XYZ file of C-alpha atoms in Angstrom:
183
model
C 70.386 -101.236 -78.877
C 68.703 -100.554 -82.258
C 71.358 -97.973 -83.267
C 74.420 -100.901 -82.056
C 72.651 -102.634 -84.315
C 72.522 -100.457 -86.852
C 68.416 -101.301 -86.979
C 65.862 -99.001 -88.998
C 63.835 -96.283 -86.329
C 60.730 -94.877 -87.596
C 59.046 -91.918 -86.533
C 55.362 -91.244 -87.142
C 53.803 -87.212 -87.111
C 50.133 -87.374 -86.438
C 47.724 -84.804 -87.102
C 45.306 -83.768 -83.974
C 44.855 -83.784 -80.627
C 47.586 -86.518 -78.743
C 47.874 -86.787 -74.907
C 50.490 -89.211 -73.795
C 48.085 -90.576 -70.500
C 51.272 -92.421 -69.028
C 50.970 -89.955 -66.121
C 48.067 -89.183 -63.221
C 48.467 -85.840 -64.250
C 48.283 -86.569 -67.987
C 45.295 -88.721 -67.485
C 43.138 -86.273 -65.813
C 44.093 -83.382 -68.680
C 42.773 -85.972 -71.029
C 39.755 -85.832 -69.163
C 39.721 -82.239 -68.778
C 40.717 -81.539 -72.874
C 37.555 -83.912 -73.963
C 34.941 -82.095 -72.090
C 36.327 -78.541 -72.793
C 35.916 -79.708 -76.714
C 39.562 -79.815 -77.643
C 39.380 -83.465 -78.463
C 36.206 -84.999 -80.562
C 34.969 -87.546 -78.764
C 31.103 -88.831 -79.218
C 29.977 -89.522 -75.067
C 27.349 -92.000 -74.976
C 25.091 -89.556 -72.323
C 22.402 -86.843 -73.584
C 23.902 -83.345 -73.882
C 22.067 -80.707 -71.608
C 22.060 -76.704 -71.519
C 25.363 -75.944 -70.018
C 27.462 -78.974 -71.361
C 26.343 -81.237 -69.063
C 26.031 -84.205 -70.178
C 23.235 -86.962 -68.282
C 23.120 -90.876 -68.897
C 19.845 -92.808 -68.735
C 18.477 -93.795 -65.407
C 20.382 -90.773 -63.513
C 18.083 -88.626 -61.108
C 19.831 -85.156 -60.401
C 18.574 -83.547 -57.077
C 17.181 -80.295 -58.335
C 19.032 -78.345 -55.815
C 21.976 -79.958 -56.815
C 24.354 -77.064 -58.425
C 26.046 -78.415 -61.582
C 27.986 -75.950 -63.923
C 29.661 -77.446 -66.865
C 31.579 -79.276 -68.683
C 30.358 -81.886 -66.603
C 29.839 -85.576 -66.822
C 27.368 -87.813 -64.929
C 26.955 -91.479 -66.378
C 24.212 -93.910 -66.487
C 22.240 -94.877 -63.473
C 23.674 -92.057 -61.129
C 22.018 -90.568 -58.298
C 23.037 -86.960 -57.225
C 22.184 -85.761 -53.966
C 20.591 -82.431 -52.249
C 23.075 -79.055 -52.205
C 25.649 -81.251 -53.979
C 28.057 -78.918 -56.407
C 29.784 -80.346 -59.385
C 31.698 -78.096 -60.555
C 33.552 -78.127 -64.292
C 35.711 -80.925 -65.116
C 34.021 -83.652 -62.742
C 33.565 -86.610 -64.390
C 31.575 -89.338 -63.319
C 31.373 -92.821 -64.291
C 27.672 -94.817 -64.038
C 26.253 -95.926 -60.797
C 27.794 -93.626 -58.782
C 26.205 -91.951 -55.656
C 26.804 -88.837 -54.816
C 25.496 -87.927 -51.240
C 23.754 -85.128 -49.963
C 26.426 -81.222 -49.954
C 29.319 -83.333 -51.338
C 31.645 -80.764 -52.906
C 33.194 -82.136 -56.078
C 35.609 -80.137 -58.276
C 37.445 -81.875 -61.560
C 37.409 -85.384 -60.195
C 37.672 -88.459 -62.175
C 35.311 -91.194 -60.997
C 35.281 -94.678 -62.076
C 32.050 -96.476 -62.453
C 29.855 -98.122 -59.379
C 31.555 -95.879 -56.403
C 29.593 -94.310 -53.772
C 30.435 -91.129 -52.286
C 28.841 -90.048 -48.956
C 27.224 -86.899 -47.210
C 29.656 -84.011 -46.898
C 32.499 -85.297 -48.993
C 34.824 -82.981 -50.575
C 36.807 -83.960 -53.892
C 39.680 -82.259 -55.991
C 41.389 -82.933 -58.749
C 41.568 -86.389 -57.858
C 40.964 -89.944 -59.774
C 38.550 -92.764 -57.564
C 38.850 -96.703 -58.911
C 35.532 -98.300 -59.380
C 33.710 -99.946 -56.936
C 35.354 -97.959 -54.097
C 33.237 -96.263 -51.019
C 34.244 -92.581 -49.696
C 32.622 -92.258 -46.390
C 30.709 -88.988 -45.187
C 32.468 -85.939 -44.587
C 36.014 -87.585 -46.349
C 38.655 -84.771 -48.538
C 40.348 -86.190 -51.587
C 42.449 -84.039 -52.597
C 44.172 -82.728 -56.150
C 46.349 -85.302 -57.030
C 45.503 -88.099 -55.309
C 43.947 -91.399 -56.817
C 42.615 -93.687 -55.082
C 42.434 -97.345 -56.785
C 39.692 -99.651 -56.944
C 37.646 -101.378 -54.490
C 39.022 -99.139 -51.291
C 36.771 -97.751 -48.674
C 37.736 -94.090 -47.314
C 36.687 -93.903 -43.879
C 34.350 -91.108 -42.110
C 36.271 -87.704 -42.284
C 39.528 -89.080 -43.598
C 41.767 -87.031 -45.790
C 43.741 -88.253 -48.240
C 46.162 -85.287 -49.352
C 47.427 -84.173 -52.775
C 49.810 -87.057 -54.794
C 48.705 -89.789 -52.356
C 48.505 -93.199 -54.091
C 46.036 -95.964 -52.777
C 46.326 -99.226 -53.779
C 43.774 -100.913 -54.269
C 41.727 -102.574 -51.786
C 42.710 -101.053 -48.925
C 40.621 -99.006 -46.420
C 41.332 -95.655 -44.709
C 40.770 -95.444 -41.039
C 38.029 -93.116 -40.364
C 39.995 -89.151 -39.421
C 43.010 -90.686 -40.806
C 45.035 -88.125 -42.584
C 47.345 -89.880 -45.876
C 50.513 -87.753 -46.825
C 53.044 -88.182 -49.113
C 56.251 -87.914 -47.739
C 59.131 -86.682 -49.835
C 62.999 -88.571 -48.215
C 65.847 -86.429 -48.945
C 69.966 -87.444 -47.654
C 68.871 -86.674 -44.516
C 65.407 -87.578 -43.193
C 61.988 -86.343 -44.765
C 60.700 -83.269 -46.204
């Protein structure tokens, strides 16, 4: 339409770091880019040995096994034999329960996320609850205020809207129609 119209089109070249977050995928790298230092940004948490950075009020279990970058915002509580592993972010209040596995999530602020829980990749909307022994896997997101059910699984690309809640041992899949049927 501007060029039927013969209209002006400007272009803009920016110096630094730019991540177009219009994607899940895109969203997460953002993520993933600030903590491994490749964007400046100033986190409002205390920097610890390892790049982990702690907000006020959060109690770390101290056989809790964190390796960084890792963040874990204000007023969290991390569990016994729970593993964060690099690129897990978490937002404040959030409870993480006792051997929950989490690797590169991105959690919103005030979720709770039971005993035995496993976590990939994946993006959790505030306010939600994931149930003990429930896998998220990489891709996934799962929206705000949502409840995950005991031993659910919610597989990679799976979108949740929000306020819905999983059946505990449900299993979510994303299924894929082609001309003839599904994938």
């Amino acid at each position: 339409l501007l060029l039927e119209r013969n209209d002006p089109m400007f272009g803009y070249v920016a110096e630094g770091y730019w991540e177009d977050v219009g994607s899940l995928s895109s969203y997460r790298q953002a993520h993933y880019d600030i903590l491994d230092g490749k964007v400046k940004v100033e986190l409002p948490y205390t920097e610890h040995e390892g790049k982990v950075w702690i907000g006020e009020g959060s109690i770390v279990s101290p056989s809790a096994h964190i390796q960084g970058p890792v963040v874990i915002g204000h007023n969290c509580q991390i569990g016994p034999n729970v593993t964060l592993s690099p690129g897990t972010v978490l937002g404040d209040n959030v409870i993480v329960g006792e051997n929950a596995s989490l690797k590169r999530p991105i959690v919103w602020n005030n979720v709770y996320i039971g005993e035995d829980v496993s976590m990939r990749g994946c993006v959790i909307g505030k306010g939600t609850g994931v149930k003990r022994g429930a896998t998220i896997l990489e891709g996934a997101i799962v929206a705000n205020e949502c409840v995950v059910g005991e031993n659910a699984m919610i597989r990679p690309e799976v979108k949740v809207w929000p306020n819905k809640t999983i059946e505990a041992g449900a299993t979510l899949n994303v299924y894929v129609q082609k001309a003839h049927g599904f994938a």
